[in-house]
Coordinates of C-alpha atoms and ligand atoms in Angstrom, one line a residue:
M138 CA 89.6 72.3 -30.5
S139 CA 88.1 75.7 -29.7
R140 CA 88.4 78.6 -27.4
V141 CA 85.1 79.5 -25.8
L142 CA 84.3 82.3 -23.4
I143 CA 81.2 82.0 -21.1
I144 CA 79.8 85.2 -19.5
G145 CA 77.9 84.7 -16.3
C146 CA 78.3 82.0 -13.7
G147 CA 74.7 81.5 -12.4
G148 CA 72.3 78.5 -12.7
V149 CA 72.3 78.3 -16.5
A150 CA 76.0 79.0 -17.0
Q151 CA 77.1 76.4 -14.5
V152 CA 75.2 73.7 -16.4
A153 CA 76.6 74.9 -19.8
I154 CA 80.2 74.9 -18.3
H155 CA 79.7 71.3 -17.0
K156 CA 78.4 70.1 -20.3
C157 CA 81.1 71.9 -22.4
C158 CA 83.7 70.1 -20.1
Q159 CA 82.2 66.8 -21.1
H160 CA 83.4 67.5 -24.7
P161 CA 87.0 68.7 -24.4
E162 CA 87.6 67.7 -28.0
I163 CA 85.4 70.7 -29.0
F164 CA 85.6 72.9 -26.0
S165 CA 89.3 72.7 -25.4
D166 CA 89.9 76.1 -23.7
L167 CA 87.1 77.6 -21.7
M168 CA 87.1 81.0 -19.9
I169 CA 84.4 81.7 -17.3
A170 CA 84.0 85.4 -16.9
S171 CA 81.4 86.9 -14.5
R172 CA 80.7 89.7 -12.1
T173 CA 81.6 87.6 -9.0
K174 CA 84.9 85.8 -9.8
S175 CA 84.8 83.6 -6.7
K176 CA 81.8 81.8 -8.3
C177 CA 83.8 81.1 -11.5
D178 CA 86.8 79.9 -9.4
K179 CA 84.5 77.5 -7.4
V180 CA 83.2 75.9 -10.6
K181 CA 86.7 75.7 -12.1
N182 CA 87.9 74.0 -8.9
E183 CA 85.0 71.5 -8.9
L184 CA 85.8 70.5 -12.5
E185 CA 89.6 70.5 -12.6
G186 CA 91.0 67.0 -12.7
K187 CA 87.6 65.7 -14.0
T188 CA 87.9 67.2 -17.5
K189 CA 90.5 67.7 -20.2
T190 CA 89.1 71.2 -20.9
K191 CA 91.5 73.9 -19.8
I192 CA 89.5 76.3 -17.7
S193 CA 90.5 79.9 -16.8
T194 CA 88.4 82.6 -15.0
A195 CA 88.1 86.3 -15.0
E196 CA 86.1 89.1 -13.4
I197 CA 84.1 91.2 -15.8
D198 CA 81.4 93.8 -15.7
A199 CA 79.5 93.0 -18.9
N200 CA 78.2 96.5 -19.1
D201 CA 81.7 97.7 -19.8
F202 CA 82.4 97.6 -23.6
N203 CA 86.1 98.4 -23.2
A204 CA 86.6 95.8 -20.5
L205 CA 84.9 93.2 -22.7
V206 CA 87.0 94.1 -25.7
K207 CA 90.2 93.8 -23.6
L208 CA 89.2 90.4 -22.3
F209 CA 88.1 89.1 -25.7
K210 CA 91.4 90.3 -27.3
E211 CA 93.4 88.6 -24.6
F212 CA 91.6 85.3 -24.6
K213 CA 90.7 85.2 -28.3
P214 CA 87.5 83.2 -28.1
E215 CA 85.9 81.8 -31.3
I216 CA 82.5 82.1 -29.6
V217 CA 81.2 84.1 -26.6
M218 CA 78.3 82.3 -24.8
H219 CA 76.4 85.1 -23.0
L220 CA 74.6 83.3 -20.1
G221 CA 74.3 86.3 -17.8
M222 CA 71.5 88.9 -18.0
P223 CA 69.7 90.0 -21.1
Y224 CA 70.4 93.6 -20.2
Q225 CA 73.9 93.2 -21.6
N226 CA 73.1 91.5 -24.9
L227 CA 73.8 94.5 -27.1
V228 CA 77.0 95.6 -25.6
I229 CA 78.4 92.0 -25.7
M230 CA 77.3 91.8 -29.4
D231 CA 79.2 95.0 -30.1
A232 CA 82.3 93.6 -28.4
C233 CA 82.0 90.4 -30.4
L234 CA 81.8 92.4 -33.6
E235 CA 84.9 94.4 -32.6
C236 CA 86.9 91.2 -31.8
G237 CA 85.6 88.9 -34.5
C238 CA 83.8 86.3 -32.3
H239 CA 80.5 84.5 -32.8
Y240 CA 77.8 85.2 -30.2
L241 CA 75.2 83.2 -28.4
D242 CA 72.6 84.0 -25.7
T243 CA 69.5 82.5 -24.1
A244 CA 67.1 85.4 -23.7
A245 CA 66.1 88.4 -25.9
Y246 CA 67.4 91.9 -25.1
E247 CA 65.5 93.9 -22.6
P248 CA 66.8 97.0 -20.8
E249 CA 67.5 97.1 -17.1
D250 CA 65.9 100.5 -16.6
V251 CA 62.5 100.4 -18.4
N252 CA 62.0 104.1 -17.6
E253 CA 65.1 105.2 -19.6
P254 CA 63.7 108.0 -21.8
V255 CA 65.3 107.1 -25.2
W256 CA 64.4 103.4 -24.9
K257 CA 60.9 104.3 -23.5
K258 CA 60.1 106.4 -26.5
E259 CA 60.9 103.5 -28.9
Y260 CA 59.0 101.1 -26.6
D261 CA 55.8 103.3 -26.6
K262 CA 56.0 103.4 -30.4
R263 CA 56.3 99.6 -30.7
V264 CA 53.4 99.1 -28.3
K265 CA 51.2 101.3 -30.5
E266 CA 52.4 99.7 -33.8
K267 CA 52.7 96.0 -32.9
N268 CA 50.4 95.9 -29.9
F269 CA 52.5 93.9 -27.5
T270 CA 53.8 95.3 -24.3
A271 CA 56.6 93.0 -23.2
Y272 CA 59.8 94.8 -22.4
F273 CA 61.8 92.4 -24.6
D274 CA 61.5 92.2 -28.4
Y275 CA 63.9 91.0 -31.1
S276 CA 64.1 94.3 -33.1
Y277 CA 67.2 95.4 -31.3
Q278 CA 69.2 92.2 -31.9
W279 CA 67.8 91.6 -35.5
G280 CA 69.2 95.1 -36.1
Y281 CA 72.7 93.5 -35.9
E282 CA 71.9 91.2 -38.9
E283 CA 74.0 93.0 -41.5
K284 CA 76.9 93.8 -39.1
F285 CA 77.4 90.1 -38.2
K286 CA 76.9 89.0 -41.8
E287 CA 79.5 91.5 -43.1
K288 CA 82.1 90.0 -40.7
G289 CA 81.1 86.4 -41.5
L290 CA 80.0 85.9 -37.9
I291 CA 76.9 84.3 -36.3
A292 CA 74.8 85.7 -33.5
L293 CA 72.6 82.8 -32.3
L294 CA 69.8 84.4 -30.4
G295 CA 67.8 82.6 -27.6
C296 CA 69.5 79.2 -27.6
G297 CA 68.1 77.8 -24.3
F298 CA 64.9 75.6 -24.2
D299 CA 62.2 78.3 -24.5
P300 CA 63.3 80.3 -26.4
G301 CA 65.6 77.8 -28.2
V302 CA 64.6 74.2 -28.4
T303 CA 60.9 75.0 -28.9
Q304 CA 61.8 76.9 -32.1
S305 CA 63.8 73.9 -33.3
Y306 CA 60.8 71.7 -32.6
V307 CA 58.8 74.0 -34.9
A308 CA 61.5 73.7 -37.7
Y309 CA 61.5 69.9 -37.1
A310 CA 57.7 69.6 -37.3
K311 CA 57.6 71.7 -40.5
K312 CA 60.5 69.6 -42.1
H313 CA 59.2 66.2 -41.2
E314 CA 55.6 66.2 -40.2
F315 CA 53.6 69.0 -41.9
D316 CA 53.1 70.7 -45.2
I317 CA 51.2 73.5 -43.4
I318 CA 51.2 74.2 -39.7
E319 CA 48.0 76.0 -38.7
T320 CA 48.2 76.3 -34.9
L321 CA 51.0 76.0 -32.3
D322 CA 50.8 75.8 -28.5
I323 CA 54.1 75.9 -26.6
L324 CA 53.6 74.3 -23.2
D325 CA 56.2 74.8 -20.5
C326 CA 55.5 72.7 -17.4
N327 CA 57.7 72.6 -14.3
G328 CA 56.4 69.8 -12.1
G329 CA 59.3 70.2 -9.7
D330 CA 58.9 70.9 -6.0
H331 CA 61.7 72.6 -4.1
G332 CA 59.9 72.8 -0.8
Y333 CA 60.0 76.6 -0.5
P334 CA 56.7 78.6 -0.4
F335 CA 58.2 80.9 -3.0
A336 CA 61.3 80.7 -5.2
T337 CA 61.9 81.2 -8.9
N338 CA 63.7 78.5 -11.0
F339 CA 65.8 81.0 -13.0
N340 CA 66.9 84.6 -12.4
P341 CA 64.1 86.1 -10.2
E342 CA 64.2 89.5 -11.8
I343 CA 63.7 88.2 -15.4
N344 CA 61.2 85.5 -14.2
L345 CA 59.0 87.9 -12.2
R346 CA 59.1 90.6 -14.9
E347 CA 58.0 88.0 -17.5
V348 CA 55.2 86.5 -15.4
S349 CA 53.7 89.7 -14.0
S350 CA 53.6 91.5 -17.4
E351 CA 50.5 91.7 -19.6
A352 CA 50.1 88.5 -21.6
A353 CA 49.7 88.2 -25.4
Y354 CA 49.3 85.7 -28.2
Y355 CA 49.4 85.8 -31.9
E356 CA 46.4 85.2 -34.1
N357 CA 45.8 85.9 -37.8
G358 CA 48.7 88.3 -38.1
K359 CA 47.9 90.3 -35.0
W360 CA 48.9 90.3 -31.3
I361 CA 46.0 89.9 -28.9
R362 CA 46.7 91.4 -25.5
V363 CA 45.2 90.0 -22.3
P364 CA 45.7 90.8 -18.6
A365 CA 48.5 88.8 -16.9
M366 CA 47.4 85.4 -15.7
S367 CA 43.9 85.9 -17.0
I368 CA 43.8 82.8 -19.3
K369 CA 44.1 79.5 -17.4
R370 CA 43.9 76.0 -18.7
E371 CA 44.5 72.5 -17.1
Y372 CA 46.7 70.0 -18.9
N373 CA 47.7 66.5 -18.1
F374 CA 51.5 66.4 -18.7
D375 CA 53.4 63.2 -19.4
G376 CA 55.7 62.4 -16.5
V377 CA 54.1 65.1 -14.3
G378 CA 50.3 64.8 -14.2
M379 CA 47.5 67.4 -14.1
K380 CA 48.7 71.1 -13.8
D381 CA 47.2 74.5 -14.1
M382 CA 48.9 76.6 -16.8
Y383 CA 48.6 80.2 -17.8
L384 CA 49.0 82.1 -21.1
L385 CA 52.1 84.3 -21.2
H386 CA 53.8 86.4 -23.8
H387 CA 57.1 84.7 -24.7
E388 CA 59.8 85.9 -27.0
E389 CA 59.8 83.0 -29.4
I390 CA 56.2 83.8 -30.5
E391 CA 57.6 86.9 -32.2
S392 CA 60.3 85.1 -34.2
I393 CA 58.1 82.1 -35.1
A394 CA 55.4 84.4 -36.3
K395 CA 58.0 86.2 -38.5
N396 CA 59.6 83.0 -39.8
Y397 CA 56.4 80.9 -40.2
P398 CA 53.7 83.4 -41.3
E399 CA 51.5 80.4 -42.3
I400 CA 50.8 79.7 -38.6
K401 CA 47.5 81.2 -37.8
R402 CA 47.7 81.1 -34.0
I403 CA 50.7 80.8 -31.6
R404 CA 50.2 80.7 -27.9
F405 CA 52.6 80.0 -25.0
Y406 CA 51.5 78.5 -21.6
M407 CA 53.5 78.0 -18.5
T408 CA 52.5 76.1 -15.3
F409 CA 52.4 77.8 -11.9
G410 CA 51.2 76.5 -8.6
E411 CA 48.8 78.4 -6.4
S412 CA 51.4 79.4 -3.8
Y413 CA 53.6 81.0 -6.5
I414 CA 50.7 83.1 -7.8
R415 CA 49.6 84.1 -4.4
H416 CA 53.1 85.3 -3.4
M417 CA 53.7 87.0 -6.8
N418 CA 50.4 88.9 -6.6
C419 CA 51.1 90.0 -3.0
L420 CA 54.7 91.2 -3.9
E421 CA 53.3 93.1 -6.9
N422 CA 50.6 94.7 -4.9
V423 CA 53.1 96.1 -2.3
G424 CA 55.5 97.3 -5.1
M425 CA 58.3 94.8 -4.6
L426 CA 58.3 93.9 -8.4
S427 CA 59.0 97.5 -9.4
T428 CA 62.1 98.4 -11.4
K429 CA 61.8 102.0 -10.5
P430 CA 64.6 103.1 -8.0
I431 CA 63.4 104.3 -4.6
N432 CA 65.3 106.0 -1.8
F433 CA 65.7 104.0 1.3
N434 CA 67.6 105.3 4.3
G435 CA 69.6 107.6 2.0
Q436 CA 70.4 104.8 -0.5
E437 CA 68.9 104.2 -3.9
I438 CA 67.5 100.7 -4.3
I439 CA 65.5 98.9 -7.0
P440 CA 62.8 96.9 -5.3
I441 CA 62.9 93.9 -7.6
Q442 CA 66.7 93.7 -7.2
F443 CA 66.4 93.9 -3.4
L444 CA 63.8 91.1 -3.6
K445 CA 66.2 89.0 -5.6
E446 CA 68.7 89.2 -2.7
L447 CA 66.1 87.8 -0.3
L448 CA 64.9 84.9 -2.5
P449 CA 66.7 81.6 -2.8
D450 CA 69.4 81.6 -5.4
P451 CA 68.0 79.4 -8.4
A452 CA 71.5 77.8 -8.6
S453 CA 71.0 76.5 -5.0
L454 CA 67.7 74.7 -5.7
G455 CA 69.3 71.6 -7.2
P456 CA 69.7 69.3 -4.1
R457 CA 66.1 70.0 -2.9
T458 CA 64.1 69.9 -6.2
N459 CA 62.2 66.7 -7.1
G460 CA 59.9 65.9 -10.0
K461 CA 60.2 66.6 -13.7
T462 CA 59.9 69.3 -16.3
N463 CA 58.0 68.7 -19.5
I464 CA 58.4 71.3 -22.3
G465 CA 57.2 71.0 -25.8
C466 CA 55.1 72.1 -28.8
I467 CA 51.6 70.9 -29.9
F468 CA 50.8 71.5 -33.6
E469 CA 47.7 71.2 -35.8
G470 CA 48.0 71.4 -39.5
Y471 CA 48.0 69.4 -42.8
K472 CA 50.1 66.7 -44.3
D473 CA 49.3 65.4 -47.8
G474 CA 46.0 67.1 -47.6
K475 CA 45.0 65.4 -44.4
K476 CA 44.4 67.2 -41.0
K477 CA 47.0 66.2 -38.5
K478 CA 48.1 66.7 -34.8
Y479 CA 51.6 66.4 -33.4
Y480 CA 53.2 66.9 -30.0
I481 CA 56.9 66.9 -29.5
Y482 CA 58.4 67.4 -26.0
N483 CA 61.2 66.7 -23.6
M484 CA 60.8 65.5 -20.0
C485 CA 63.7 66.2 -17.7
D486 CA 64.1 65.0 -14.1
H487 CA 65.3 67.5 -11.5
Q488 CA 67.2 64.9 -9.5
E489 CA 68.8 63.2 -12.5
S490 CA 70.1 66.7 -13.6
Y491 CA 71.4 67.3 -10.1
K492 CA 73.2 64.0 -10.1
E493 CA 74.9 64.7 -13.4
V494 CA 75.8 68.4 -13.2
G495 CA 74.8 69.6 -9.7
S496 CA 71.8 71.7 -11.0
Q497 CA 68.0 71.5 -11.1
A498 CA 66.3 70.8 -14.4
V499 CA 65.3 74.4 -15.3
S500 CA 69.0 75.4 -15.5
Y501 CA 69.8 72.0 -17.1
T502 CA 67.2 72.4 -19.9
T503 CA 68.7 75.8 -20.7
G504 CA 72.4 75.1 -20.3
V505 CA 72.4 71.9 -22.4
P506 CA 70.9 73.6 -25.6
A507 CA 73.3 76.5 -25.1
M508 CA 76.2 74.0 -25.2
C509 CA 74.6 72.1 -28.2
G510 CA 74.1 75.4 -30.1
A511 CA 77.7 76.4 -29.6
M512 CA 78.7 73.0 -30.7
M513 CA 76.7 73.4 -34.0
I514 CA 78.6 76.6 -34.7
L515 CA 82.1 75.3 -33.7
K516 CA 81.7 72.1 -35.7
G517 CA 80.7 74.2 -38.8
I518 CA 77.2 72.5 -38.9
W519 CA 75.3 75.8 -38.6
T520 CA 76.9 78.3 -40.9
K521 CA 74.3 81.0 -41.7
T522 CA 75.9 84.2 -40.7
G523 CA 74.0 87.2 -39.3
A524 CA 71.7 87.5 -36.2
H525 CA 69.3 84.6 -36.2
T526 CA 67.0 82.6 -33.9
V527 CA 67.2 78.8 -33.6
E528 CA 64.3 77.9 -36.0
E529 CA 66.4 79.4 -38.9
Y530 CA 68.9 76.6 -38.7
D531 CA 68.5 72.9 -39.6
P532 CA 66.8 71.2 -36.6
D533 CA 68.1 67.7 -37.3
P534 CA 71.7 67.9 -36.1
F535 CA 70.6 70.0 -33.1
I536 CA 67.9 67.6 -32.0
D537 CA 70.3 64.7 -32.5
A538 CA 72.8 66.4 -30.2
L539 CA 70.0 67.2 -27.6
N540 CA 68.9 63.5 -27.8
K541 CA 72.5 62.4 -27.1
Y542 CA 73.5 64.9 -24.5
G543 CA 70.6 64.9 -22.1
L544 CA 67.3 66.2 -23.6
P545 CA 65.7 63.5 -25.7
I546 CA 62.4 64.0 -27.5
T547 CA 59.2 62.2 -27.0
E548 CA 56.5 62.4 -29.8
S549 CA 52.8 61.9 -29.9
Y550 CA 50.5 61.8 -32.9
D551 CA 47.3 61.9 -30.9
P552 CA 47.8 64.6 -28.2
I553 CA 45.0 66.2 -26.2
M554 CA 44.7 69.7 -27.7
V555 CA 44.5 72.8 -25.6
E556 CA 41.1 74.5 -25.9
Ligands
NDP46 P1 71.4 83.8 -12.6 O1 70.9 85.0 -11.9 O2 71.6 82.5 -11.9 O3 72.9 84.1 -13.3 C1 73.2 85.3 -13.9 C2 74.7 85.5 -13.9 O4 75.0 86.7 -14.6 C3 75.3 85.6 -12.5 O5 76.5 84.8 -12.4 C4 75.6 87.1 -12.4 O6 76.7 87.4 -11.6 C5 76.0 87.4 -13.9 N1 75.9 88.8 -14.1 C6 74.9 89.6 -13.9 N2 75.2 90.9 -14.2 C7 76.4 90.9 -14.7 C8 77.3 91.9 -15.2 N3 76.9 93.1 -15.3 N4 78.5 91.5 -15.6 C9 78.9 90.2 -15.5 N5 78.1 89.2 -15.1 C10 76.9 89.5 -14.6 O7 70.5 83.6 -13.9 P2 70.2 82.2 -14.7 O8 71.5 81.5 -14.9 O9 69.0 81.6 -14.1 O10 69.8 82.8 -16.1 C11 70.7 83.2 -17.1 C12 70.0 83.7 -18.4 O11 69.3 82.6 -18.9 C13 69.0 84.8 -18.1 O12 69.1 85.7 -19.2 C14 67.7 84.1 -18.2 O13 66.6 84.9 -18.6 C15 68.0 83.0 -19.3 N6 67.1 81.8 -19.2 C16 66.7 81.3 -20.4 C17 65.9 80.2 -20.4 C18 65.5 79.6 -21.7 O14 64.9 78.5 -21.8 N7 65.8 80.2 -22.9 C19 65.4 79.6 -19.2 C20 66.0 80.1 -18.0 C21 66.8 81.2 -18.0 P3 76.6 87.3 -10.0 O15 77.0 85.9 -9.7 O16 77.6 88.3 -9.5 O17 75.2 87.6 -9.6

């Protein structure tokens, strides 16, 4: 029996809420708090009568530390699941420390305004020192390690699919399949079709920032930077078929490189169709992906936020998306002195997800691990306090929970490797 507070009520949060409500013996009291309270009330109304979980809702501006503290002190959650925007990770972590709650999120901190001078100075220093240019990095949240430890609390960072499950796959491969892992390719394939010429499957702002940024991979202890979308491969995905995929920088590369220094090369690939890339390039060329405020008719607007208003809401794609996702990790390394390959992945069907929880598979594959991660903490299975990413915890109970609650693994011992 636990009190759980979820921040955000978008695509990912709605799945997590549905999944938590399937386990009222653990998630007995749930508060949904977000910027637009009507969305929280809608989900509450849909679920009431179908679950024993007691649901309440609240309006919150997650940028407001005092408002967060007031809400947490009133509701007294054991854990806060932050499923809103990564811009608010730090202020929500501060409020959790103040109120004695565990913390979980699904994306690494990045600032909303990437031109903010104090942040920009630190960023420029990091680009020089570490040689990667993504706006997100884990240093800010790892900086909370001691504070969470001192209070006996856990901050579970990046517990979606990628980041999240992919790191647990690495811990699982190391525990059961390899003595030494030499190379890792994380492959994220969305074989779904929503019928729109252009839409993103999760928050458009975060998605478009990630994809249009300079790419990077990790090799022999160094970051190698390459222009966005400049490395392309084809891969034949189980359940999906042949797809073009592109190398991107992704946050779990940073934590895996830190926690598994033996891995010589870590790359991340994501599939994109031609139409997506054509639209994205065009939007970038005309300045629509910019985060710099501009003045329009006497009002300040941020182009990418304006674009988000025009694009389909990812939470609305469920009924019209068909096909499957296939996300997993391919490893090469050694076991008992012999060279070995191993591929572990999950396939998730968009329509099956929609039938179960009313959402497409990209939200499903993120919301289910968030629920399972919270479950690991609330059941006292994951106990390491401090601020940690998923690969730092025992993968077995987590993967068991994923297998049971909607994201089963498939394994291959003879995968086609990525060139
Ligand atoms: P959505 O845009 O659908 O939802 C975001 C939610 O956060 C909305 O309900 C929004 O409110 C709320 N919100 C935004 N700003 C505030 C604020 N200041 N105060 C309170 N609430 C706020 O995003 P998704 O559900 O697609 O994504 C959620 C998170 O999950 C993102 O961080 C994304 O990067 C991450 N993600 C992680 C993945 C993984 O595998 N690890 C995969 C996919 C996503 P409103 O309704 O008013 O807009």
